[in-house]
Short mmCIF file of C-alpha atoms in Angstrom, two decimals:
data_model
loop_
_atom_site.label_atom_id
_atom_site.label_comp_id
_atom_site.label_asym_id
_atom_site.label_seq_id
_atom_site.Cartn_x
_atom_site.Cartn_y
_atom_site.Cartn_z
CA UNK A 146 0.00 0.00 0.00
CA UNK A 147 1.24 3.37 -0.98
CA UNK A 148 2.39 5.45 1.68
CA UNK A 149 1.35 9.21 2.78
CA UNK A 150 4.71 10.39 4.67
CA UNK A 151 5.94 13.74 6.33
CA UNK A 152 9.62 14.56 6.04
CA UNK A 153 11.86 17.26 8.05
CA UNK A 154 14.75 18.02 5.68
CA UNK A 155 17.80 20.03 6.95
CA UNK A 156 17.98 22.89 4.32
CA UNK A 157 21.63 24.88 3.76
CA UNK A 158 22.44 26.96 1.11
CA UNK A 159 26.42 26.66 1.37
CA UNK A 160 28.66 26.26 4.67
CA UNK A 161 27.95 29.43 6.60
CA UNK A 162 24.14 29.28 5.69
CA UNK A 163 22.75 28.53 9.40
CA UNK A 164 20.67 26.03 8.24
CA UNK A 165 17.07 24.72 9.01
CA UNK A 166 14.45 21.99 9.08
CA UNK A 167 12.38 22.16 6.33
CA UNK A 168 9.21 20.53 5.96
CA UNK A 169 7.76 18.69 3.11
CA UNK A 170 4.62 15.83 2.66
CA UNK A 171 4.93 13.43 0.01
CA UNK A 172 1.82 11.40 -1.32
CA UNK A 173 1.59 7.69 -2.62
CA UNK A 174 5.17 6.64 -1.77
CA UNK A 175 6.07 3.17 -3.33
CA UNK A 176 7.42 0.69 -0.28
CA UNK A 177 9.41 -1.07 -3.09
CA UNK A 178 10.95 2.58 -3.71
CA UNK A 179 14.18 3.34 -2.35
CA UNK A 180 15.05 5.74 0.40
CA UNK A 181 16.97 7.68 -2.92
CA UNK A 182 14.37 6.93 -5.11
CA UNK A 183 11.63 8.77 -2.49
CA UNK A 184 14.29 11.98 -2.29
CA UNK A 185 14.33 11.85 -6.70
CA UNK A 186 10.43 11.86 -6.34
CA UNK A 187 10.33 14.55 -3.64
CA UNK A 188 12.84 17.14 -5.70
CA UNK A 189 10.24 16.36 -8.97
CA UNK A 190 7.85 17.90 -6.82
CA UNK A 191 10.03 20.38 -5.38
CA UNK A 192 10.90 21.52 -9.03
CA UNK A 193 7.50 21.12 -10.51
CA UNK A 194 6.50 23.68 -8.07
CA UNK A 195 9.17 26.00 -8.62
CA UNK A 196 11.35 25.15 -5.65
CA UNK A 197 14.89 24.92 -5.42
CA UNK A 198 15.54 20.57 -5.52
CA UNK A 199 17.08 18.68 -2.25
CA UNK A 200 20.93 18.51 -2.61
CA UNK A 201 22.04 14.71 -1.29
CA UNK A 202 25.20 12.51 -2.26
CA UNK A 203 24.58 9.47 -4.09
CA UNK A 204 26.65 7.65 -6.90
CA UNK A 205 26.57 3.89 -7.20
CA UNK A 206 23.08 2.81 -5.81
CA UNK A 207 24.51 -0.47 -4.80
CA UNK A 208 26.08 -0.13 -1.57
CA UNK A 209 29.31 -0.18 -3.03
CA UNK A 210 30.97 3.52 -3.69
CA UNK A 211 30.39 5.05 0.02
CA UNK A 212 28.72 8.24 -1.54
CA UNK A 213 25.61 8.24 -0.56
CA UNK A 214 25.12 9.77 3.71
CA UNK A 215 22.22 10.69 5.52
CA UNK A 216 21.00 10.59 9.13
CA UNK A 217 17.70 9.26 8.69
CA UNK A 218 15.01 9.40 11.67
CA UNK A 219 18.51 9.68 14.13
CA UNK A 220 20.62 7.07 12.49
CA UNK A 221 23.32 7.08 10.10
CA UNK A 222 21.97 5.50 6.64
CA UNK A 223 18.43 4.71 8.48
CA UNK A 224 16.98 2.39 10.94
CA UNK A 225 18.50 -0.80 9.05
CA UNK A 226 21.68 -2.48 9.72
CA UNK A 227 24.69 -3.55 7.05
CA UNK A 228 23.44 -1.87 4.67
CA UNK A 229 24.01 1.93 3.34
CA UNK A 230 21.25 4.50 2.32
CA UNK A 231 20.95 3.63 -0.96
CA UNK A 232 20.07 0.24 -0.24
CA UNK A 233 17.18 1.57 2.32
CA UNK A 234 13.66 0.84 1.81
CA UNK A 235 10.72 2.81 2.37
CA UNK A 236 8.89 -0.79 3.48
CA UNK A 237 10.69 0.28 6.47
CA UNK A 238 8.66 3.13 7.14
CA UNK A 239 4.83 3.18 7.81
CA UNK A 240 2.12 5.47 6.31
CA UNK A 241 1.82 8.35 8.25
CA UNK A 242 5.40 8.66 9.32
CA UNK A 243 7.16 11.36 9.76
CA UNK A 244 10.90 10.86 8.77
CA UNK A 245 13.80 13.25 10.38
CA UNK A 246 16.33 13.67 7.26
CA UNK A 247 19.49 14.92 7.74
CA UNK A 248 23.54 15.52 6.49
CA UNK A 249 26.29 13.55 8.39
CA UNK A 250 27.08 15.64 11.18
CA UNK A 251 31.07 16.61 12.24
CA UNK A 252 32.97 19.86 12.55
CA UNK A 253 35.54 17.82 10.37
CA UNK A 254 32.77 17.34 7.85
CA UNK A 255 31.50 20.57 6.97
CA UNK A 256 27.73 21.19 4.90
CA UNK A 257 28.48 22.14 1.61
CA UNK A 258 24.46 22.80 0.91
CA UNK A 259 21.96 20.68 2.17
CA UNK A 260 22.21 16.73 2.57
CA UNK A 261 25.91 17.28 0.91
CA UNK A 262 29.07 17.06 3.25
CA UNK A 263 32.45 17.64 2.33
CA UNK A 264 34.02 14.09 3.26
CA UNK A 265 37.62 15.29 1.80
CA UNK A 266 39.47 14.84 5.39
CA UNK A 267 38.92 11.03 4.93
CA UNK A 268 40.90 11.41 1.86
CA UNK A 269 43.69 13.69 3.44
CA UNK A 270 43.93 10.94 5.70
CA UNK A 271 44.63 8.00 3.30
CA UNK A 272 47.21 10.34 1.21
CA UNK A 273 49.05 9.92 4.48
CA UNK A 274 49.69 6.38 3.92
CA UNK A 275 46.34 4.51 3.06
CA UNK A 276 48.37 2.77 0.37
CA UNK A 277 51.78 0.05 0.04
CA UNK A 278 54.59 2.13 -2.06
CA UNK A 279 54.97 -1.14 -4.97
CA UNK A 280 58.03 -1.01 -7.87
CA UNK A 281 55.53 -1.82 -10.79
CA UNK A 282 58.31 -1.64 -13.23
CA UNK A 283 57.97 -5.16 -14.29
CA UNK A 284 59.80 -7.54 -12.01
CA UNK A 285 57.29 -7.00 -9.01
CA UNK A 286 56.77 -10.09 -6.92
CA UNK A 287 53.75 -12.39 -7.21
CA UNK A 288 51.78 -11.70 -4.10
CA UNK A 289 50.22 -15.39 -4.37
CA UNK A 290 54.16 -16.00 -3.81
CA UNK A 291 53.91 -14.73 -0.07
CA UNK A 292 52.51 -17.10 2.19
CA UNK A 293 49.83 -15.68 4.21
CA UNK A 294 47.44 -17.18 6.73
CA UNK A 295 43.53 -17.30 6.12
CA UNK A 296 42.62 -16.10 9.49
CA UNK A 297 45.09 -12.40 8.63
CA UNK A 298 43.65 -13.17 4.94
CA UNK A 299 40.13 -12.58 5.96
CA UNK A 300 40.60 -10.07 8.39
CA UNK A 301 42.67 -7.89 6.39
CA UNK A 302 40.05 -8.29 4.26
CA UNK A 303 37.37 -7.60 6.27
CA UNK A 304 38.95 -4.33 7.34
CA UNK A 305 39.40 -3.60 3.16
CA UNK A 306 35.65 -3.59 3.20
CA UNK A 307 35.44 -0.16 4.75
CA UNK A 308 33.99 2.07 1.90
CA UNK A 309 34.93 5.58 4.23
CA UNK A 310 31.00 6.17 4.14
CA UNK A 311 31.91 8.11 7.00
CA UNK A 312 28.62 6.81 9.19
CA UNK A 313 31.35 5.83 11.71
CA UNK A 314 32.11 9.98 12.57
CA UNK A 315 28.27 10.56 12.05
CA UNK A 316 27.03 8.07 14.38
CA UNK A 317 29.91 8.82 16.78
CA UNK A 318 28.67 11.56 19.50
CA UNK A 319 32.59 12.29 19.51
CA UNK A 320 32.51 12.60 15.64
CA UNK A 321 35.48 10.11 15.77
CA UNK A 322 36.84 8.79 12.71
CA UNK A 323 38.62 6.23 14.79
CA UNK A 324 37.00 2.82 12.93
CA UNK A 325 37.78 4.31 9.56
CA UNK A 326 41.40 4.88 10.35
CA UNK A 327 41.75 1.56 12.08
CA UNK A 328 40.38 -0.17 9.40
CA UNK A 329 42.67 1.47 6.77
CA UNK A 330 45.76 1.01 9.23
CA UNK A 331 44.21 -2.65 9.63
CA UNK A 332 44.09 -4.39 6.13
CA UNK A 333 47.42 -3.11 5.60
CA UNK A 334 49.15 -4.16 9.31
CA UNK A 335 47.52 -7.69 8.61
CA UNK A 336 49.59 -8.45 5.46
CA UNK A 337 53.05 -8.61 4.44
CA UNK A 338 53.37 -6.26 2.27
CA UNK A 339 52.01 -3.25 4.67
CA UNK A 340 55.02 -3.81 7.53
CA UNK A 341 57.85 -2.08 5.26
CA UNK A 342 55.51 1.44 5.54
CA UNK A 343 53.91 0.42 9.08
CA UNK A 344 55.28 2.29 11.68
CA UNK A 345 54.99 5.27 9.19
CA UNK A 346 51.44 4.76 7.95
CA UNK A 347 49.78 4.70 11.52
CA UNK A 348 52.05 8.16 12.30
CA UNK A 349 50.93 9.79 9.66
CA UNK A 350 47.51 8.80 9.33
CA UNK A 351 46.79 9.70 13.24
CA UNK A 352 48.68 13.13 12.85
CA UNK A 353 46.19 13.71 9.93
CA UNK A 354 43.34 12.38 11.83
CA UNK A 355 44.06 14.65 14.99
CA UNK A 356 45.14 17.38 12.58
CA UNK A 357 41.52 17.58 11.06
CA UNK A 358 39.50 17.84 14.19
CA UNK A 359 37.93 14.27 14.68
CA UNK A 360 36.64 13.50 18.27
CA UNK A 361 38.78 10.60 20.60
CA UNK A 362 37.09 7.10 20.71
CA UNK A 363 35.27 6.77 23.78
CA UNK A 364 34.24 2.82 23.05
CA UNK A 365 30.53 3.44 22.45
CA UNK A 366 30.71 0.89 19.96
CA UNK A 367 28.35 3.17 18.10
CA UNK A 368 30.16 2.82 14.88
CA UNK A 369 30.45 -0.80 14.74
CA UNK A 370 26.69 -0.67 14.69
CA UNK A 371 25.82 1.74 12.17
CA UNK A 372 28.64 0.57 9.95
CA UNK A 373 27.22 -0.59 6.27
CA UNK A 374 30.07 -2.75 6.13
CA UNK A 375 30.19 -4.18 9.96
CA UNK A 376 33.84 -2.84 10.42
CA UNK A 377 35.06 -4.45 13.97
CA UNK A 378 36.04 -2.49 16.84
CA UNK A 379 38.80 -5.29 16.98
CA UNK A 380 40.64 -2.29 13.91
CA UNK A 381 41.00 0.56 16.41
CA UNK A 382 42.49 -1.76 19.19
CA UNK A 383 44.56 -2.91 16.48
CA UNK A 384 45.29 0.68 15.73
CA UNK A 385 46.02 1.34 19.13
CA UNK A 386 48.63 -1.22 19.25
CA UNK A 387 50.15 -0.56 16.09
CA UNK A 388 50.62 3.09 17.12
CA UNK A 389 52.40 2.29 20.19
CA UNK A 390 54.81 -0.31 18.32
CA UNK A 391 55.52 2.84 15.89
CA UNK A 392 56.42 5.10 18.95
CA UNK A 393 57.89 2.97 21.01
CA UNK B 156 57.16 10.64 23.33
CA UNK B 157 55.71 13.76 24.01
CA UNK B 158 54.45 13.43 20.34
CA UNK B 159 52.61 10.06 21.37
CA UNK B 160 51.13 11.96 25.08
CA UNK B 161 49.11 14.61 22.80
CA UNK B 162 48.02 12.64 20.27
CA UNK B 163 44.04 11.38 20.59
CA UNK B 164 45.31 7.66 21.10
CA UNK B 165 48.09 8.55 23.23
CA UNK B 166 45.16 10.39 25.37
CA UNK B 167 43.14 7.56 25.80
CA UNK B 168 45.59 4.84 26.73
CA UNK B 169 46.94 7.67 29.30
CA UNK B 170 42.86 7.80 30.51
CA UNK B 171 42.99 3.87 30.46
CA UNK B 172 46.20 3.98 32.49
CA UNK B 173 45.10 5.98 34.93
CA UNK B 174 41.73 3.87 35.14
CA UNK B 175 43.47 0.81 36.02
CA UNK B 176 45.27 2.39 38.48
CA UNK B 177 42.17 3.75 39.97
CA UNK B 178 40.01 0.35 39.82
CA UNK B 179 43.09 -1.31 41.26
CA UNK B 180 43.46 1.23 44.35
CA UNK B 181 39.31 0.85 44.70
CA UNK B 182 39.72 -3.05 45.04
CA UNK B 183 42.31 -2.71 47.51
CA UNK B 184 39.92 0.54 49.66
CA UNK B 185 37.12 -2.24 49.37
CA UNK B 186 38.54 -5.49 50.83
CA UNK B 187 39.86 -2.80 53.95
CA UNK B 188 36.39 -1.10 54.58
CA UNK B 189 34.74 -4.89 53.86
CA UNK B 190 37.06 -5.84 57.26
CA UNK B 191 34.79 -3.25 59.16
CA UNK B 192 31.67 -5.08 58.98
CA UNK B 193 33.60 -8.94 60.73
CA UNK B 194 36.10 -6.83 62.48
CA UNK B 195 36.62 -3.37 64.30
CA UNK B 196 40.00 -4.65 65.27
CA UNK B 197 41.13 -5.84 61.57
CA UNK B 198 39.74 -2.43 60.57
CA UNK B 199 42.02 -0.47 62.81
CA UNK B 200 44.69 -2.84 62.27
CA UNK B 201 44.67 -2.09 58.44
CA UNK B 202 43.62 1.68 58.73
CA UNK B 203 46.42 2.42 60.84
CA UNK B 204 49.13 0.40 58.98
CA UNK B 205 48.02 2.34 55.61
CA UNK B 206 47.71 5.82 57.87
CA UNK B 207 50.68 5.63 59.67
CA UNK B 208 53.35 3.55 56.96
CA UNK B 209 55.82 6.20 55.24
CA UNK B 210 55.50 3.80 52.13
CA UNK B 211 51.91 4.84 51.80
CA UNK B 212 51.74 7.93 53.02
CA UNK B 213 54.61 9.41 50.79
CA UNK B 214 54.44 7.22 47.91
CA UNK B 215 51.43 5.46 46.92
CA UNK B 216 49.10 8.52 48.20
CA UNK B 217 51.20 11.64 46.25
CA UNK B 218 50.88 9.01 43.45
CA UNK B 219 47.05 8.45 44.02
CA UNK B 220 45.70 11.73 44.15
CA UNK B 221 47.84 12.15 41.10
CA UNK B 222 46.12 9.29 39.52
CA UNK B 223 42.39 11.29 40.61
CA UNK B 224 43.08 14.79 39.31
CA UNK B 225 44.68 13.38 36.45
CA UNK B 226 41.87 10.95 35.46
CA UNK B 227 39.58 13.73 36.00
CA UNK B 228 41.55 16.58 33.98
CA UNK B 229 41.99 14.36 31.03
CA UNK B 230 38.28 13.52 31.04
CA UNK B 231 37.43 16.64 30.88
CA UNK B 232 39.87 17.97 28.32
CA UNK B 233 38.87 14.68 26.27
CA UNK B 234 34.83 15.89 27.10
CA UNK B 235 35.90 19.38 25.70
CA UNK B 236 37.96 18.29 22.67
CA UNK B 237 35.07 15.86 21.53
CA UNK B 238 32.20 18.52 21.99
CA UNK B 239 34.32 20.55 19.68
CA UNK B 240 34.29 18.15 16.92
CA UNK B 241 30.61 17.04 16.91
CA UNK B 242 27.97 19.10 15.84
CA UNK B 243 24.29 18.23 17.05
CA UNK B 244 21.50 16.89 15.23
CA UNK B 245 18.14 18.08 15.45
CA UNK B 246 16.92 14.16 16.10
CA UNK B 247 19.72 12.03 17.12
CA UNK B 248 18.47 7.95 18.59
CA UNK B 249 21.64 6.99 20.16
CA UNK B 250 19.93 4.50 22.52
CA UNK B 251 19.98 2.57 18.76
CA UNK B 252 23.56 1.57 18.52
CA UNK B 253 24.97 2.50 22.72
CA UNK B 254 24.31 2.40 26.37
CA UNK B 255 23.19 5.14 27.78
CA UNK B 256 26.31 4.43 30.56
CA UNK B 257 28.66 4.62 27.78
CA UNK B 258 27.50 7.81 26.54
CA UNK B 259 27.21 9.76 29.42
CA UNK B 260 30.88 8.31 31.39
CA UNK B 261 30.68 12.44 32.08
CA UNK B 262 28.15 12.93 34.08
CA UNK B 263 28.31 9.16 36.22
CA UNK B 264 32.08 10.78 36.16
CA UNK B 265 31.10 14.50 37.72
CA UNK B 266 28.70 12.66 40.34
CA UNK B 267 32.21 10.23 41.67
CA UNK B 268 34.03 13.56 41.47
CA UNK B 269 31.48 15.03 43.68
CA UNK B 270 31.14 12.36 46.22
CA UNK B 271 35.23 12.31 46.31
CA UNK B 272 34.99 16.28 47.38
CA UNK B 273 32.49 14.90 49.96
CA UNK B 274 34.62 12.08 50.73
CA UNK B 275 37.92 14.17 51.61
CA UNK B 276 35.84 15.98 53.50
CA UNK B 277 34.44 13.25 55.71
CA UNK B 278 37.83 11.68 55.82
CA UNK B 279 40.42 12.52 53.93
CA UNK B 280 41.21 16.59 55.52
CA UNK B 281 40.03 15.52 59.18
CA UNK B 282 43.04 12.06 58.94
CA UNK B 283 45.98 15.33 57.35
CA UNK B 284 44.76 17.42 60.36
CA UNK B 285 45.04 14.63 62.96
CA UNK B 286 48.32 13.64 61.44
CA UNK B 287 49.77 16.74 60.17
CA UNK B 288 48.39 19.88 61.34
CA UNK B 289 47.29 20.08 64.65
CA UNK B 290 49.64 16.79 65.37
CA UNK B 291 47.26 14.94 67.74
CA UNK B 292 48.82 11.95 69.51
CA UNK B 293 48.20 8.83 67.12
CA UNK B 294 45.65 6.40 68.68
CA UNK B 295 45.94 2.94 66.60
CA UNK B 296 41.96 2.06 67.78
CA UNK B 297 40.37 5.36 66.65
CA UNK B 298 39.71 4.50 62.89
CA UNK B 299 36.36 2.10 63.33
CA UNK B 300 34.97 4.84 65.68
CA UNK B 301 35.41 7.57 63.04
CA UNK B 302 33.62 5.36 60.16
CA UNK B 303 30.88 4.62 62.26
CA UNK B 304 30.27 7.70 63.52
CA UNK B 305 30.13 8.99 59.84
CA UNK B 306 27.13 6.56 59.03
CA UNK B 307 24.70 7.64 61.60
CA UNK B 308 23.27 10.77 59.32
CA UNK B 309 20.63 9.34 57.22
CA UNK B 310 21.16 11.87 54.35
CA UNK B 311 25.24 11.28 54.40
CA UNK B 312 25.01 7.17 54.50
CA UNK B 313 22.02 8.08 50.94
CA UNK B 314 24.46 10.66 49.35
CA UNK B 315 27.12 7.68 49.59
CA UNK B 316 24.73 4.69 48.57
CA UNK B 317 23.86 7.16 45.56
CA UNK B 318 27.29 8.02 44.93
CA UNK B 319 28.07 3.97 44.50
CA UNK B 320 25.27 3.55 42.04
CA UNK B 321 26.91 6.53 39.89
CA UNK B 322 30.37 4.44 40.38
CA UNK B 323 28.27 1.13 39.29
CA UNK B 324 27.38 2.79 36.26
CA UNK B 325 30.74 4.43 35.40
CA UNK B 326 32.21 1.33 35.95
CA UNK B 327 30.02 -0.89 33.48
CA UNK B 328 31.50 0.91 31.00
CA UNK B 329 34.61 2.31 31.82
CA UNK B 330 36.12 -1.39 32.87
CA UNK B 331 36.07 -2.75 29.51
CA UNK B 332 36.50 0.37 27.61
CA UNK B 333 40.26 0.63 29.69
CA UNK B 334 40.97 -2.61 28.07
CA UNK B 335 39.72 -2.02 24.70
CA UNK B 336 41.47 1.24 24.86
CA UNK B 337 45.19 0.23 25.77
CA UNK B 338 44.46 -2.21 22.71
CA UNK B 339 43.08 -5.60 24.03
CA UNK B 340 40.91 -6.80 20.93
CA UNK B 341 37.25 -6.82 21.30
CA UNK B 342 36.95 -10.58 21.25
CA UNK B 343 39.09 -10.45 24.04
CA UNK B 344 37.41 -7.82 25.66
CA UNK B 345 34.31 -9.68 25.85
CA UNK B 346 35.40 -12.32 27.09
CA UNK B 347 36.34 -10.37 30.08
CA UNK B 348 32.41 -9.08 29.95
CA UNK B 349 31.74 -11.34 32.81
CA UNK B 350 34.39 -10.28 35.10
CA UNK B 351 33.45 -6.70 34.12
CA UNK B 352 29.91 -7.04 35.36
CA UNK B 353 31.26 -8.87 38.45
CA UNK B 354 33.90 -5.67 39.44
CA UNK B 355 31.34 -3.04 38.20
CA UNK B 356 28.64 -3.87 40.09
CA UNK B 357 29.48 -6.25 42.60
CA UNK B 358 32.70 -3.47 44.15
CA UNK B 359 29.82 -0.44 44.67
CA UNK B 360 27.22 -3.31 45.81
CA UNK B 361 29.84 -4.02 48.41
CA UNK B 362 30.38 -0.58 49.64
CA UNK B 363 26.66 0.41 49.34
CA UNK B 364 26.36 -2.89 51.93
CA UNK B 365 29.51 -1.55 54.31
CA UNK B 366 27.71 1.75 54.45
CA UNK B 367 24.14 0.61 55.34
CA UNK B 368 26.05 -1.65 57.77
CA UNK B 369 27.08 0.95 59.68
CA UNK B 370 23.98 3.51 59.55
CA UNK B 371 21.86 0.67 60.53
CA UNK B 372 23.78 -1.28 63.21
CA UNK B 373 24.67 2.19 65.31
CA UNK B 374 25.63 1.50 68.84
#
């Protein structure tokens, strides 16, 4: 049955707009639609009456890219778990509802106009060694040639699953991007060929992390929650310890 | 080193140092007090032996109310930092993913802070003025008086039972977060869930018992 549903939108036009709830009602909503699918509906109404559309990240529509955001009815990507906005339903609402929307919320992840956050610290991060240096000039080593054990094998790759959503600073009432940076310092500490740059990844990538503003992990366990990808706590203690080896 | 101190992990393996510390020195006040309620004499025994021994007195105590203020300074400055970072939404349902304990550590933390003012008070300045100040002739026996005599006001012996159940809740947290923090893995850590529970509620149970002991068996 199609759904009658009132949404509260945080409106911004630009970062040093103050901002404000906004609110909207949307008619014979599809539960098969998707949560992005209700928003493309919503701005064809918004437009068709002259209005200025919703601004909101999306990309992929499969869970995959990390673009999409949203704090939906007080939860990062929605009231589901393992999965990201995108892959929300509106068979998880109920006609009548009214539906809280709004932008990932950190100092260190400013509005850039409405749903939209600037996400670019996560990147600054990684440039700080979210990567193995390799010599691809032709003679590089087979890396089925480096014997590796399942149990690092799947949770190096488990930590590679991280798509730096950033629902881990959004959901965190520190804004912490703690499980993002353990998980990149993770799938790299759990291998081979991330010791030669260890000690300097998890440096740099905490200098860059402090450096942009993020709140300290207080162990809510928040994060592990909300995560799309159900990134373990298990990365920052890993962090933790892979920090002090680099200092110590 | 000093590099490591003011980064945001070296800050919160310092705040699970200092924890330890503190949940180690709480055992330790426990089984003593716990003596008062089989024996005034073991009480007075102990009480005088950690009063009176230059070990404790000069060492372990500088070191413990370093161990306080510092817990308590860093958790503030760690407060501060993080309330600079976030920014508040208008509808935010963090009962979906936390405990409430584990999201408010600063307030069940300001209410033990209180209760320690109240706590020096009681005990703590009155022991440095027998001792120190007005240099009263030491009297090995006097110690089980003094904590009984401390439990016969109703509203003191309720302030202290409510004081415990802010500890219980700071504790149900803050024990396995000290763990996870100086980077035990979370598998680990919850296999420690039980002994958690145990020390976080069973160590306030115990003192909430000691003190309604005393209010209630007043000679």
């Amino acid at each position: 049955m199609d759904m009658n549903l009132k949404l509260k939108i945080w409106r911004q036009n630009g970062a040093n707009d103050q901002g404000k709830m906004v609110d909207y009602s949307l008619s014979d909503v599809s539960p098969d639609m998707s949560f992005l699918e209700m928003l493309d509906v919503l701005n064809e109404q918004i437009i068709n009456e002259g209005g200025e559309p919703i601004a909101f990240d999306h990309d992929c529509r499969e869970g995959i890219c990390g673009m999409c955001s949203l704090y939906i009815n007080g939860e990062a990507h929605g009231p589901d778990r393992g999965i990201t906005t995108c892959q929300l339903h509106m068979r998880k609402f109920k006609d009548g509802d009214t539906i809280y929307i709004e932008p990932f919320r950190a100092k260190a992840f400013p509005v850039i106009k409405d749903l939209v956050v600037d996400r670019t610290a996560f990147d600054r991060i990684q440039h700080q060694g979210g990567f193995i240096s390799v010599n691809t000039s032709g003679n590089t080593q087979d890396a089925n040639s480096l014997p590796i054990s399942k149990h690092a094998a799947d949770e190096a790759m488990d930590a590679a699953t991280c798509i730096g959503c950033g629902a881990c600073v959004a959901t965190c009432k520190n804004s912490s991007a703690m499980l993002f940076v353990g998980a990149k310092v993770s799938q790299y500490a759990l291998l081979p060929q991330g010791q030669v740059e260890a000690a300097d990844r998890v440096r740099n990538m905490v200098a860059q992390m402090d450096a942009e503003g993020f709140g300290n992990c207080t162990n809510t366990g928040a994060c592990e929650v909300e995560c799309p990808k159900g990134i373990s706590l298990d990365n920052i203690a890993r962090m933790n310890r892979e920090f002090f080896k680099a200092n110590i | 080193m000093s590099g490591v101190l003011s980064s945001s992990i070296g800050r919160k393996v310092a705040m699970a140092a200092s924890a330890f510390f503190l949940m180690f020195f709480l055992l330790q006040h426990f089984v003593i007090n716990l003596t008062s309620i089989f024996s005034a004499d073991a009480f007075n025994e102990l009480s005088h032996f950690m009063g009176t021994n230059p070990a404790v007195q000069f060492a372990l105590q500088p070191v413990l109310i370093f161990g306080v203020v510092f817990h308590f300074v860093m958790g503030f400055v760690l407060e501060l930092r993080n309330k600079q970072a976030s920014v508040k939404y208008v509808k935010n349902n963090g009962a979906a993913n936390s405990t409430w304990v584990s999201r408010n550590m600063i307030y069940s933390g300001l209410a033990i802070l209180a209760f320690i003012v109240l706590h020096f008070i009681d005990f703590w300045f009155p022991e440095i003025n027998h001792k120190y100040i007005a240099n009263l002739p030491e009297d090995p026996s006097r110690y089980y008086g003094e904590l009984v005599h401390k439990f016969h006001s109703p509203v003191r012996t309720g302030a202290y039972v409510a004081a415990f159940a802010f500890l219980a809740l700071h504790l149900l947290h803050g024990f396995k977060s000290a763990f996870q923090s100086s980077g035990m893995s979370a598998k680990r850590a919850a296999k420690l869930e039980t002994v958690s529970k145990i020390y976080a509620i069973g160590i306030p149970v115990g003192f909430i018992i000691i003190a309604l002991f005393h209010h209630f068996n007043q000679h």
